[in-house]
GROMACS .gro file of C-alpha atoms in nm:
model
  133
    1UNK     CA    1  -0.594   3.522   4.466
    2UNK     CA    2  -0.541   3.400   4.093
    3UNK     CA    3  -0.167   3.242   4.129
    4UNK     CA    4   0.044   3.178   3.821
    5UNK     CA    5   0.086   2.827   3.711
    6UNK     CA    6   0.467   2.700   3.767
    7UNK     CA    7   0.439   2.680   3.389
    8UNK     CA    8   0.362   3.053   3.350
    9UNK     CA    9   0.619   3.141   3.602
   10UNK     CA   10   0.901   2.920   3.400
   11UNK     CA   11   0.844   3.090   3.091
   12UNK     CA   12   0.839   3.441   3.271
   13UNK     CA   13   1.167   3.328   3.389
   14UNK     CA   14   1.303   3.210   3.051
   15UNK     CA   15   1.173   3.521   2.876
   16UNK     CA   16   1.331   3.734   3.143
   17UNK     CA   17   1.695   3.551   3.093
   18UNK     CA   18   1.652   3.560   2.675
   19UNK     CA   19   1.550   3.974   2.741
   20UNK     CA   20   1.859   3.983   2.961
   21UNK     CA   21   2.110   3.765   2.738
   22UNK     CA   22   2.006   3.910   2.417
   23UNK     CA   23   2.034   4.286   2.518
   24UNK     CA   24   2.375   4.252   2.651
   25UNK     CA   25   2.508   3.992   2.419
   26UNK     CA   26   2.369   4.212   2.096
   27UNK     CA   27   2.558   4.557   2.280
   28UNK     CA   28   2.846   4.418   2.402
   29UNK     CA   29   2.978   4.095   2.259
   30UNK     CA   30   2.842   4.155   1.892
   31UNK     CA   31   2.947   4.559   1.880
   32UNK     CA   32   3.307   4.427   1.996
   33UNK     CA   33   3.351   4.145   1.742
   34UNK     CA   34   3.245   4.376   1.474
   35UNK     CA   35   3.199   4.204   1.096
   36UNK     CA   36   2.904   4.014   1.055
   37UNK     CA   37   2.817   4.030   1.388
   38UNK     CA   38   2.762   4.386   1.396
   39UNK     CA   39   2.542   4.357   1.082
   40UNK     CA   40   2.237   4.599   1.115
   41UNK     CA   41   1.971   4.333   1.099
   42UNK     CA   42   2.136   4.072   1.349
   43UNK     CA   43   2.145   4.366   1.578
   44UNK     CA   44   1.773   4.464   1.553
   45UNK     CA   45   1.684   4.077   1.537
   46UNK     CA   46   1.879   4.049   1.875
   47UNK     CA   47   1.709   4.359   2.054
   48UNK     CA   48   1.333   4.248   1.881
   49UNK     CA   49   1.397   3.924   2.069
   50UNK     CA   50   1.513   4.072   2.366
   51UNK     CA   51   1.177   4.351   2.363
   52UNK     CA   52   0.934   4.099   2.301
   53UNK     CA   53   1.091   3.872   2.578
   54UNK     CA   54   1.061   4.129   2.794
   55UNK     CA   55   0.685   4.288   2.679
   56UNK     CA   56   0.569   3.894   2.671
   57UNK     CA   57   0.669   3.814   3.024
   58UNK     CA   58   0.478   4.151   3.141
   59UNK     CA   59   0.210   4.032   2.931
   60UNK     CA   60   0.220   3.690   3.111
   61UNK     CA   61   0.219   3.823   3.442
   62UNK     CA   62  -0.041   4.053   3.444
   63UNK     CA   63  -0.276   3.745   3.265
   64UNK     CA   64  -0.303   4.010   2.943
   65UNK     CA   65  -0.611   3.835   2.736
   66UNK     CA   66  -0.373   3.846   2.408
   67UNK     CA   67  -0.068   3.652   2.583
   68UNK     CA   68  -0.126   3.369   2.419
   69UNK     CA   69  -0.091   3.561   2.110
   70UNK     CA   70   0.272   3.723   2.230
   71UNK     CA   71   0.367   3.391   2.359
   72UNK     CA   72   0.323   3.238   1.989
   73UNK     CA   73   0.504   3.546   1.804
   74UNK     CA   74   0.801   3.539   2.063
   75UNK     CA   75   0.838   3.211   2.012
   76UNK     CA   76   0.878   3.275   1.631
   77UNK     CA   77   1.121   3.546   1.687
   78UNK     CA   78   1.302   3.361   1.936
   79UNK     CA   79   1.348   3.116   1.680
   80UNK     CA   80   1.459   3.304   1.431
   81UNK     CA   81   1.727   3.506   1.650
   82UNK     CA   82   1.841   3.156   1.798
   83UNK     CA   83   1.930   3.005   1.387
   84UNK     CA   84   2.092   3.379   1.331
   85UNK     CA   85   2.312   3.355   1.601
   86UNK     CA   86   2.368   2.978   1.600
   87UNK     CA   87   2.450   3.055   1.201
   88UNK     CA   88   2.747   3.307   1.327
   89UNK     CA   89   2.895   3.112   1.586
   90UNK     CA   90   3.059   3.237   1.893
   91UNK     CA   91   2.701   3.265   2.041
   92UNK     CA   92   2.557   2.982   2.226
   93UNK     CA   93   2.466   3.184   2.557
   94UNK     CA   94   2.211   3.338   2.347
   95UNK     CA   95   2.168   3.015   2.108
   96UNK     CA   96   2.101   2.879   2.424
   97UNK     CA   97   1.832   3.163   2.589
   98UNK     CA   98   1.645   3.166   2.236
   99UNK     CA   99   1.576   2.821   2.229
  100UNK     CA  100   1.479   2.796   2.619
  101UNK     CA  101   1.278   3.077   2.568
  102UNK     CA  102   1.092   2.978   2.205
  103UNK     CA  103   0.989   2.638   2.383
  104UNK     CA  104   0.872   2.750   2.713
  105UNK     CA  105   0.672   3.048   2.510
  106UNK     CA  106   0.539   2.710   2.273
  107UNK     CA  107   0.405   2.531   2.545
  108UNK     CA  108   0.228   2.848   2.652
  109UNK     CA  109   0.088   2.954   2.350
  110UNK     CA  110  -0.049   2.575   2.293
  111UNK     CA  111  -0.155   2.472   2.661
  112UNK     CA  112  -0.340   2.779   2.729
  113UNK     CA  113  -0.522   2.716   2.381
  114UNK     CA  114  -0.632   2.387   2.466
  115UNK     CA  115  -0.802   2.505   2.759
  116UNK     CA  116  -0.947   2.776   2.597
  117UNK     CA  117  -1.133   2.537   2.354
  118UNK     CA  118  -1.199   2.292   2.633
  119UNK     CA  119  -1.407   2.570   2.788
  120UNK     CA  120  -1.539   2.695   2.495
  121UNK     CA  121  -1.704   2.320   2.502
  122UNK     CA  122  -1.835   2.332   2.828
  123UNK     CA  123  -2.014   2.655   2.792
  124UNK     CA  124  -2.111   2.516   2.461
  125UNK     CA  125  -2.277   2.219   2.576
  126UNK     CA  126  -2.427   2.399   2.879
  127UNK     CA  127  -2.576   2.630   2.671
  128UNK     CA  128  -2.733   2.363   2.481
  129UNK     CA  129  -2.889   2.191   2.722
  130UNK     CA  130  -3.069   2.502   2.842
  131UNK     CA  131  -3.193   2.566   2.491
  132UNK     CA  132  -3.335   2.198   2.484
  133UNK     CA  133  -3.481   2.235   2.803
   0.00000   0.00000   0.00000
């Protein structure tokens, strides 16, 4: 059986607390303070973050060929929710989450790269040497 790596499963864990932390902080917390914090695009920020969180550690689990790809993107977007919030105040449960989250999904995005090229090189080199021989 093809296990996860402990890295894998920590980022499927971090992803899974940002999806749960964004979602209720963005429909609860932010609808009740009102102002700034109910502004339109903080709220779809805060539920894009929270999707992709959610669609990435799916994506991670199953071993999806692209999850490198999702890991990178939710990383961005986990950013970018983590400086809106941080930039209202009031919000460091999901200041917190985003910026778990946006360096576990990092480490994914470049770890699983490396070994991608490092195999690329093998097979590479292999199939040199049965050209030259």
């Amino acid at each position: 059986m093809n296990y996860l790596s402990q890295q894998t499963k920590d980022a499927i864990s971090a992803l899974q607390h940002c999806h749960a932390i964004c979602s209720s902080m963005a429909m609860t917390h932010c609808l009740e303070m009102g102002g700034e914090h109910a502004r339109p695009q903080h709220l779809r920020l805060m539920l894009d973050c929270a999707g992709l969180c959610a669609f990435t550690a799916d994506a991670l689990g199953r071993k999806s060929q692209f999850h490198t790809r999702f890991a990178a993107l939710c990383a961005e977007v986990c950013e970018t929710c983590e400086k809106d919030c941080e930039a209202l105040g009031d919000m460091d449960d999901c200041v917190q989450a985003c910026r778990t989250c946006a360096a576990r999904c990092r480490q994914i995005a470049r770890s699983d790269h490396q070994d991608i090229l490092e195999t690329a090189s093998r097979v590479s080199s292999a199939a040199t040497r049965l050209s030259n021989s």
